[in-house]
Structures are given as structure tokens and as C-alpha cells.
């Protein structure tokens, strides 16, 4: 039986990299990890957004300007984080990009653009992170999937396909890497109260009512709801969990 941690939910001593960590769900994850004692490095394309987020997060937070579609830079970003903060123990692939339009109008360029962020970008970071984790004591890699990985949602075929690819990657990586100390899991968020949700969904009363009517908990989630789930999956408390997708969606995916 493994030695029990005094508080297996704490993340003290961990170093976490969160892509797309300056806003929304990524920032919610960063806040939860900081609250649990981790050192958090958020990445994204906009330095001003990242700086503002780090000011909000406090001294346990840092940032790196990084575009996940710059695949050749993935190893360097992880190396930079480790040089300053120590071995990486958790990676959250959260950066996202979506195209909303009828599937018959979807172009190859749009499809590939979504896959570059969600699949190729996440793969580049994950394989370099895992390689380092395997020789430094292990770690946890999380993919931010979506309810679109689990249920049909119209007009987001590229996004749904990319997020579904996450689930295949998670299972494959888990069976390859878990024996070497690297757990790999996914979270599938439902409707979350991000700035984008506020600017689009909430301005459409009919759509808001429809969403809530299909959500058994009858409310939108908050970014920190996803953050706490991610913090759990990265913690020692989840040491026997790998290769799974945890829906955090108010019950949307169970059918209602």
C-alpha cells in the first residue's frame, strides 16, 4: 500500500503548465492549482492578457508567451519552465479554437486550423512533457475535451472531431505512459460561464432557456468548477485514475 499523503488533494511542490491559461477555463484551472499550492505557469499568445492573469493569481504564477501551433517551440517552452521552476509535474492542454458553421460549408483549411490547436499542438506538448516526467518522478497530463466529445451539437463538426480525438489520444497515451509514471486523463466541460458564454449565449434568452432545460442541475458551470476537477485529477488523490474522461457538465451528457 502506498504511503498516504497528509492531504492527498494538495499540490504543494508541483509545477503545472496550462495552455490558454489567461482567461476562462484555463484561468479557472490556474486559480484552483494555485489555491492548492502548486506553482503555475500559464501560456498563451497575448502577453497583456497573461500579465493581467498573473497579477491576479499572485506570486505562485508565471507565464510564457507561446502559440501551441508553433509545434517546433513546444520542447523549448517546457524546457524554459523547468529551468526556472523545476521539473514539470502537470500539463493541462486547454488552448482552444472553434469554427461554428454548417458542416457542408466547412473548409479543409478551417478543419486543419482547429486540429492544429487541439490535436497537433497538444500532441507536441504532451510528448515532450511526458518524456521529461518519465525521468523526473512522474506526472499528470490533462486534456480539456468537451461535451461535444460525448454528444452531438450542430455546426461545430471540426471542434467536435478534434475534441473526440482528445479522447483517443488520452486512452492511447495512458496505456503507453502510465506504466512509466505519467497519468493521462481528460475533462469534458459542459456549458461554462466564460466571457464568451456571457457575450453570446446569455444574450439569447431562448437559447439560454434551452440549454438550462437540458442541464439536469439547471445552471451554467463556472470556470473554477473545471479547475477543481483538474486539480483533483492532478493530485495524489487521483493516483489510481488514468485514461478516463470526467464530464463536468451539470448532467448534460447523461441525456435529459
CSV table of C-alpha atoms in Angstrom, one decimal:
chain,number,residue,atom,x,y,z
A,1,UNK,CA,0.0,0.0,0.0
A,2,UNK,CA,1.5,3.4,-1.0
A,3,UNK,CA,2.4,5.9,1.7
A,4,UNK,CA,-0.5,8.2,2.4
A,5,UNK,CA,-0.1,11.9,2.0
A,6,UNK,CA,-1.2,14.1,4.8
A,7,UNK,CA,-3.6,15.8,2.4
A,8,UNK,CA,-3.7,13.9,-0.9
A,9,UNK,CA,-5.7,16.8,-2.6
A,10,UNK,CA,-2.9,19.3,-2.1
A,11,UNK,CA,-0.5,20.2,-4.9
A,12,UNK,CA,2.4,21.7,-2.9
A,13,UNK,CA,5.7,21.3,-4.8
A,14,UNK,CA,4.0,20.7,-8.1
A,15,UNK,CA,4.8,22.7,-11.3
A,16,UNK,CA,2.0,23.0,-13.7
A,17,UNK,CA,1.8,24.4,-17.3
A,18,UNK,CA,-1.6,25.4,-18.5
A,19,UNK,CA,-2.1,26.4,-22.2
A,20,UNK,CA,-4.7,29.0,-22.8
A,21,UNK,CA,-4.4,29.9,-19.1
A,22,UNK,CA,-5.0,33.6,-19.3
A,23,UNK,CA,-8.8,33.5,-19.4
A,24,UNK,CA,-11.9,31.4,-19.0
A,25,UNK,CA,-11.5,27.7,-18.1
A,26,UNK,CA,-7.7,27.9,-18.2
A,27,UNK,CA,-7.7,30.7,-15.7
A,28,UNK,CA,-10.1,28.8,-13.5
A,29,UNK,CA,-7.7,25.9,-13.6
A,30,UNK,CA,-4.8,28.2,-12.7
A,31,UNK,CA,-6.7,29.6,-9.7
A,32,UNK,CA,-7.5,26.2,-8.4
A,33,UNK,CA,-4.0,24.9,-8.7
A,34,UNK,CA,-2.5,28.0,-7.0
A,35,UNK,CA,-5.1,27.6,-4.2
A,36,UNK,CA,-3.8,24.0,-3.7
A,37,UNK,CA,-0.2,25.1,-3.5
A,38,UNK,CA,1.1,24.5,-7.0
A,39,UNK,CA,3.5,26.7,-9.0
A,40,UNK,CA,1.5,27.6,-12.1
A,41,UNK,CA,2.8,28.7,-15.5
A,42,UNK,CA,0.1,29.9,-17.9
A,43,UNK,CA,0.8,30.2,-21.6
A,44,UNK,CA,-1.0,31.9,-24.5
A,45,UNK,CA,-0.4,34.2,-27.4
A,46,UNK,CA,-1.2,37.6,-25.8
A,47,UNK,CA,1.3,38.9,-23.3
A,48,UNK,CA,-1.0,41.6,-21.9
A,49,UNK,CA,-3.7,39.0,-21.1
A,50,UNK,CA,-1.1,36.7,-19.5
A,51,UNK,CA,0.4,39.5,-17.4
A,52,UNK,CA,-3.1,40.6,-16.1
A,53,UNK,CA,-3.8,37.0,-15.2
A,54,UNK,CA,-0.5,36.5,-13.3
A,55,UNK,CA,-1.2,39.7,-11.3
A,56,UNK,CA,-4.5,38.2,-10.3
A,57,UNK,CA,-3.0,34.8,-9.5
A,58,UNK,CA,-0.2,36.1,-7.3
A,59,UNK,CA,3.5,35.1,-6.7
A,60,UNK,CA,2.9,31.4,-7.4
A,61,UNK,CA,2.1,32.2,-11.0
A,62,UNK,CA,4.3,32.9,-14.1
A,63,UNK,CA,3.7,33.0,-17.8
A,64,UNK,CA,5.1,32.1,-21.2
A,65,UNK,CA,4.1,33.7,-24.5
A,66,UNK,CA,3.5,30.7,-26.7
A,67,UNK,CA,1.3,29.7,-29.7
A,68,UNK,CA,0.6,26.0,-29.5
A,69,UNK,CA,0.5,25.8,-33.3
A,70,UNK,CA,4.2,26.6,-33.3
A,71,UNK,CA,5.0,22.9,-32.9
A,72,UNK,CA,8.8,23.3,-33.0
A,73,UNK,CA,8.6,25.6,-29.9
A,74,UNK,CA,6.9,23.0,-27.7
A,75,UNK,CA,10.0,21.5,-26.2
A,76,UNK,CA,11.6,24.8,-25.6
A,77,UNK,CA,8.6,26.1,-23.7
A,78,UNK,CA,8.7,23.1,-21.4
A,79,UNK,CA,12.5,23.4,-21.0
A,80,UNK,CA,12.1,27.1,-20.1
A,81,UNK,CA,9.6,26.3,-17.4
A,82,UNK,CA,11.7,23.6,-15.9
A,83,UNK,CA,14.9,25.7,-15.9
A,84,UNK,CA,13.1,28.4,-13.9
A,85,UNK,CA,10.7,26.4,-11.7
A,86,UNK,CA,11.9,22.8,-11.6
A,87,UNK,CA,10.6,19.6,-13.1
A,88,UNK,CA,7.1,19.8,-14.7
A,89,UNK,CA,4.6,17.6,-12.9
A,90,UNK,CA,1.4,18.6,-14.6
A,91,UNK,CA,0.4,19.8,-18.1
A,92,UNK,CA,-3.1,20.9,-19.0
A,93,UNK,CA,-3.8,21.1,-22.7
A,94,UNK,CA,-6.5,23.8,-22.6
A,95,UNK,CA,-5.8,26.1,-25.6
A,96,UNK,CA,-8.7,26.1,-27.9
A,97,UNK,CA,-10.1,27.2,-31.3
A,98,UNK,CA,-13.5,26.7,-32.8
A,99,UNK,CA,-15.3,27.3,-36.1
A,100,UNK,CA,-19.1,27.4,-36.0
A,101,UNK,CA,-20.9,26.9,-39.3
A,102,UNK,CA,-22.9,24.2,-41.2
A,103,UNK,CA,-20.8,21.2,-41.8
A,104,UNK,CA,-21.4,21.3,-45.6
A,105,UNK,CA,-19.8,24.7,-45.6
A,106,UNK,CA,-16.7,23.7,-43.5
A,107,UNK,CA,-13.5,24.1,-45.5
A,108,UNK,CA,-10.4,21.9,-45.2
A,109,UNK,CA,-8.4,24.9,-44.1
A,110,UNK,CA,-10.8,25.6,-41.2
A,111,UNK,CA,-10.8,21.9,-40.2
A,112,UNK,CA,-7.0,21.8,-40.2
A,113,UNK,CA,-6.8,25.0,-38.2
A,114,UNK,CA,-8.9,23.6,-35.4
A,115,UNK,CA,-6.8,20.3,-35.5
A,116,UNK,CA,-3.6,22.3,-35.4
A,117,UNK,CA,-4.6,23.7,-32.0
A,118,UNK,CA,-6.4,20.8,-30.3
A,119,UNK,CA,-4.6,17.8,-31.7
A,120,UNK,CA,-1.2,18.6,-33.2
A,121,UNK,CA,-0.4,21.3,-30.6
A,122,UNK,CA,-1.5,19.2,-27.7
A,123,UNK,CA,0.5,16.2,-29.0
A,124,UNK,CA,3.7,18.3,-29.4
A,125,UNK,CA,3.5,19.5,-25.8
A,126,UNK,CA,2.3,16.2,-24.3
A,127,UNK,CA,5.1,14.0,-25.8
A,128,UNK,CA,7.8,16.4,-24.6
A,129,UNK,CA,6.2,16.8,-21.2
A,130,UNK,CA,5.8,13.0,-20.8
A,131,UNK,CA,9.4,12.3,-21.8
A,132,UNK,CA,10.7,14.6,-19.1
A,133,UNK,CA,8.2,13.4,-16.5
A,134,UNK,CA,9.2,9.8,-17.0
A,135,UNK,CA,12.7,10.5,-15.8
A,136,UNK,CA,11.9,13.0,-13.1
A,137,UNK,CA,9.4,11.0,-11.0
A,138,UNK,CA,6.2,11.0,-13.0
A,139,UNK,CA,3.3,13.4,-13.5
A,140,UNK,CA,-0.1,14.1,-14.9
A,141,UNK,CA,-1.3,15.3,-18.3
A,142,UNK,CA,-4.8,16.6,-18.8
A,143,UNK,CA,-6.7,17.2,-22.0
A,144,UNK,CA,-9.6,19.7,-21.9
A,145,UNK,CA,-12.1,17.8,-24.1
A,146,UNK,CA,-15.8,18.9,-24.3
A,147,UNK,CA,-19.4,17.7,-24.1
A,148,UNK,CA,-19.0,17.8,-27.9
A,149,UNK,CA,-16.8,14.7,-27.4
A,150,UNK,CA,-19.8,12.9,-25.9
A,151,UNK,CA,-23.0,14.2,-27.5
A,152,UNK,CA,-24.0,15.7,-30.9
A,153,UNK,CA,-24.0,19.5,-31.1
A,154,UNK,CA,-24.8,21.1,-34.5
A,155,UNK,CA,-22.5,23.4,-36.5
A,156,UNK,CA,-19.2,22.5,-34.8
A,157,UNK,CA,-18.0,19.5,-36.7
A,158,UNK,CA,-14.3,20.4,-36.7
A,159,UNK,CA,-14.3,21.2,-32.9
A,160,UNK,CA,-16.3,18.0,-32.1
A,161,UNK,CA,-13.9,15.9,-34.2
A,162,UNK,CA,-10.8,17.5,-32.5
A,163,UNK,CA,-12.2,17.1,-29.0
A,164,UNK,CA,-13.2,13.5,-29.8
A,165,UNK,CA,-9.6,13.0,-30.9
A,166,UNK,CA,-8.5,14.0,-27.5
A,167,UNK,CA,-10.3,11.0,-26.0
A,168,UNK,CA,-8.5,8.6,-28.3
A,169,UNK,CA,-5.2,10.3,-27.5
A,170,UNK,CA,-5.8,10.1,-23.8
A,171,UNK,CA,-6.5,6.4,-23.9
A,172,UNK,CA,-3.5,5.6,-26.1
A,173,UNK,CA,-1.1,7.8,-24.1
A,174,UNK,CA,-2.5,6.3,-20.8
A,175,UNK,CA,-1.7,2.7,-21.8
A,176,UNK,CA,1.8,3.7,-23.1
A,177,UNK,CA,2.8,6.2,-20.4
A,178,UNK,CA,1.1,5.2,-17.1
A,179,UNK,CA,3.5,2.2,-16.5
A,180,UNK,CA,6.2,4.8,-16.6
A,181,UNK,CA,4.6,7.1,-14.0
A,182,UNK,CA,2.6,9.5,-16.3
A,183,UNK,CA,-1.1,9.5,-15.8
A,184,UNK,CA,-3.2,10.9,-18.7
A,185,UNK,CA,-6.9,12.0,-18.3
A,186,UNK,CA,-9.5,14.3,-19.8
A,187,UNK,CA,-12.2,16.6,-18.6
A,188,UNK,CA,-15.3,17.3,-20.7
A,189,UNK,CA,-16.8,20.6,-19.6
A,190,UNK,CA,-20.4,21.5,-20.3
A,191,UNK,CA,-21.8,25.0,-20.6
A,192,UNK,CA,-19.4,27.2,-18.6
A,193,UNK,CA,-19.8,30.8,-17.7
A,194,UNK,CA,-16.8,32.2,-19.6
A,195,UNK,CA,-16.6,35.7,-21.1
A,196,UNK,CA,-17.5,34.1,-24.5
A,197,UNK,CA,-20.6,32.5,-23.0
A,198,UNK,CA,-21.7,35.8,-21.5
A,199,UNK,CA,-21.2,37.7,-24.7
A,200,UNK,CA,-23.0,35.1,-26.9
A,201,UNK,CA,-25.3,32.6,-25.2
A,202,UNK,CA,-26.6,34.8,-22.4
A,203,UNK,CA,-27.7,37.5,-24.9
A,204,UNK,CA,-30.0,35.0,-26.5
A,205,UNK,CA,-32.8,34.3,-23.9
A,206,UNK,CA,-34.3,31.5,-25.9
A,207,UNK,CA,-31.0,29.7,-26.3
A,208,UNK,CA,-30.2,30.1,-22.6
A,209,UNK,CA,-33.5,28.6,-21.6
A,210,UNK,CA,-33.0,25.7,-24.0
A,211,UNK,CA,-29.5,25.0,-22.5
A,212,UNK,CA,-30.8,25.1,-18.9
A,213,UNK,CA,-33.7,22.9,-19.7
A,214,UNK,CA,-31.3,20.2,-21.0
A,215,UNK,CA,-29.0,20.6,-18.0
A,216,UNK,CA,-30.2,18.5,-15.0
A,217,UNK,CA,-28.5,20.8,-12.5
A,218,UNK,CA,-30.3,23.7,-14.2
A,219,UNK,CA,-27.4,26.1,-14.2
A,220,UNK,CA,-24.2,27.1,-16.0
A,221,UNK,CA,-20.9,25.9,-14.6
A,222,UNK,CA,-18.2,28.3,-13.5
A,223,UNK,CA,-14.5,28.1,-14.7
A,224,UNK,CA,-13.5,27.1,-11.1
A,225,UNK,CA,-15.8,24.0,-11.4
A,226,UNK,CA,-13.5,22.8,-14.1
A,227,UNK,CA,-10.4,24.0,-12.2
A,228,UNK,CA,-11.2,21.9,-9.1
A,229,UNK,CA,-11.8,18.8,-11.2
A,230,UNK,CA,-8.5,19.3,-12.9
A,231,UNK,CA,-6.7,19.9,-9.5
A,232,UNK,CA,-8.2,16.6,-8.3
A,233,UNK,CA,-7.1,14.6,-11.3
A,234,UNK,CA,-3.5,16.1,-11.0
A,235,UNK,CA,-3.4,15.4,-7.2
A,236,UNK,CA,-2.1,12.3,-5.3
A,237,UNK,CA,-5.8,11.6,-4.5
A,238,UNK,CA,-6.2,10.5,-8.1
A,239,UNK,CA,-3.1,8.3,-8.2
A,240,UNK,CA,-5.2,5.3,-9.4
A,241,UNK,CA,-7.0,7.1,-12.1
A,242,UNK,CA,-5.8,7.2,-15.7
A,243,UNK,CA,-7.2,7.0,-19.2
A,244,UNK,CA,-10.6,8.4,-18.3
A,245,UNK,CA,-12.8,11.4,-19.3
A,246,UNK,CA,-14.5,13.1,-16.5
A,247,UNK,CA,-17.7,15.0,-17.6
A,248,UNK,CA,-18.1,18.2,-15.6
A,249,UNK,CA,-21.3,19.4,-17.3
A,250,UNK,CA,-24.2,19.6,-14.9
A,251,UNK,CA,-25.5,16.3,-16.3
A,252,UNK,CA,-25.9,17.4,-19.9
A,253,UNK,CA,-24.1,14.3,-21.3
A,254,UNK,CA,-26.3,11.8,-19.5
A,255,UNK,CA,-29.3,12.8,-21.6
A,256,UNK,CA,-32.3,14.6,-20.0
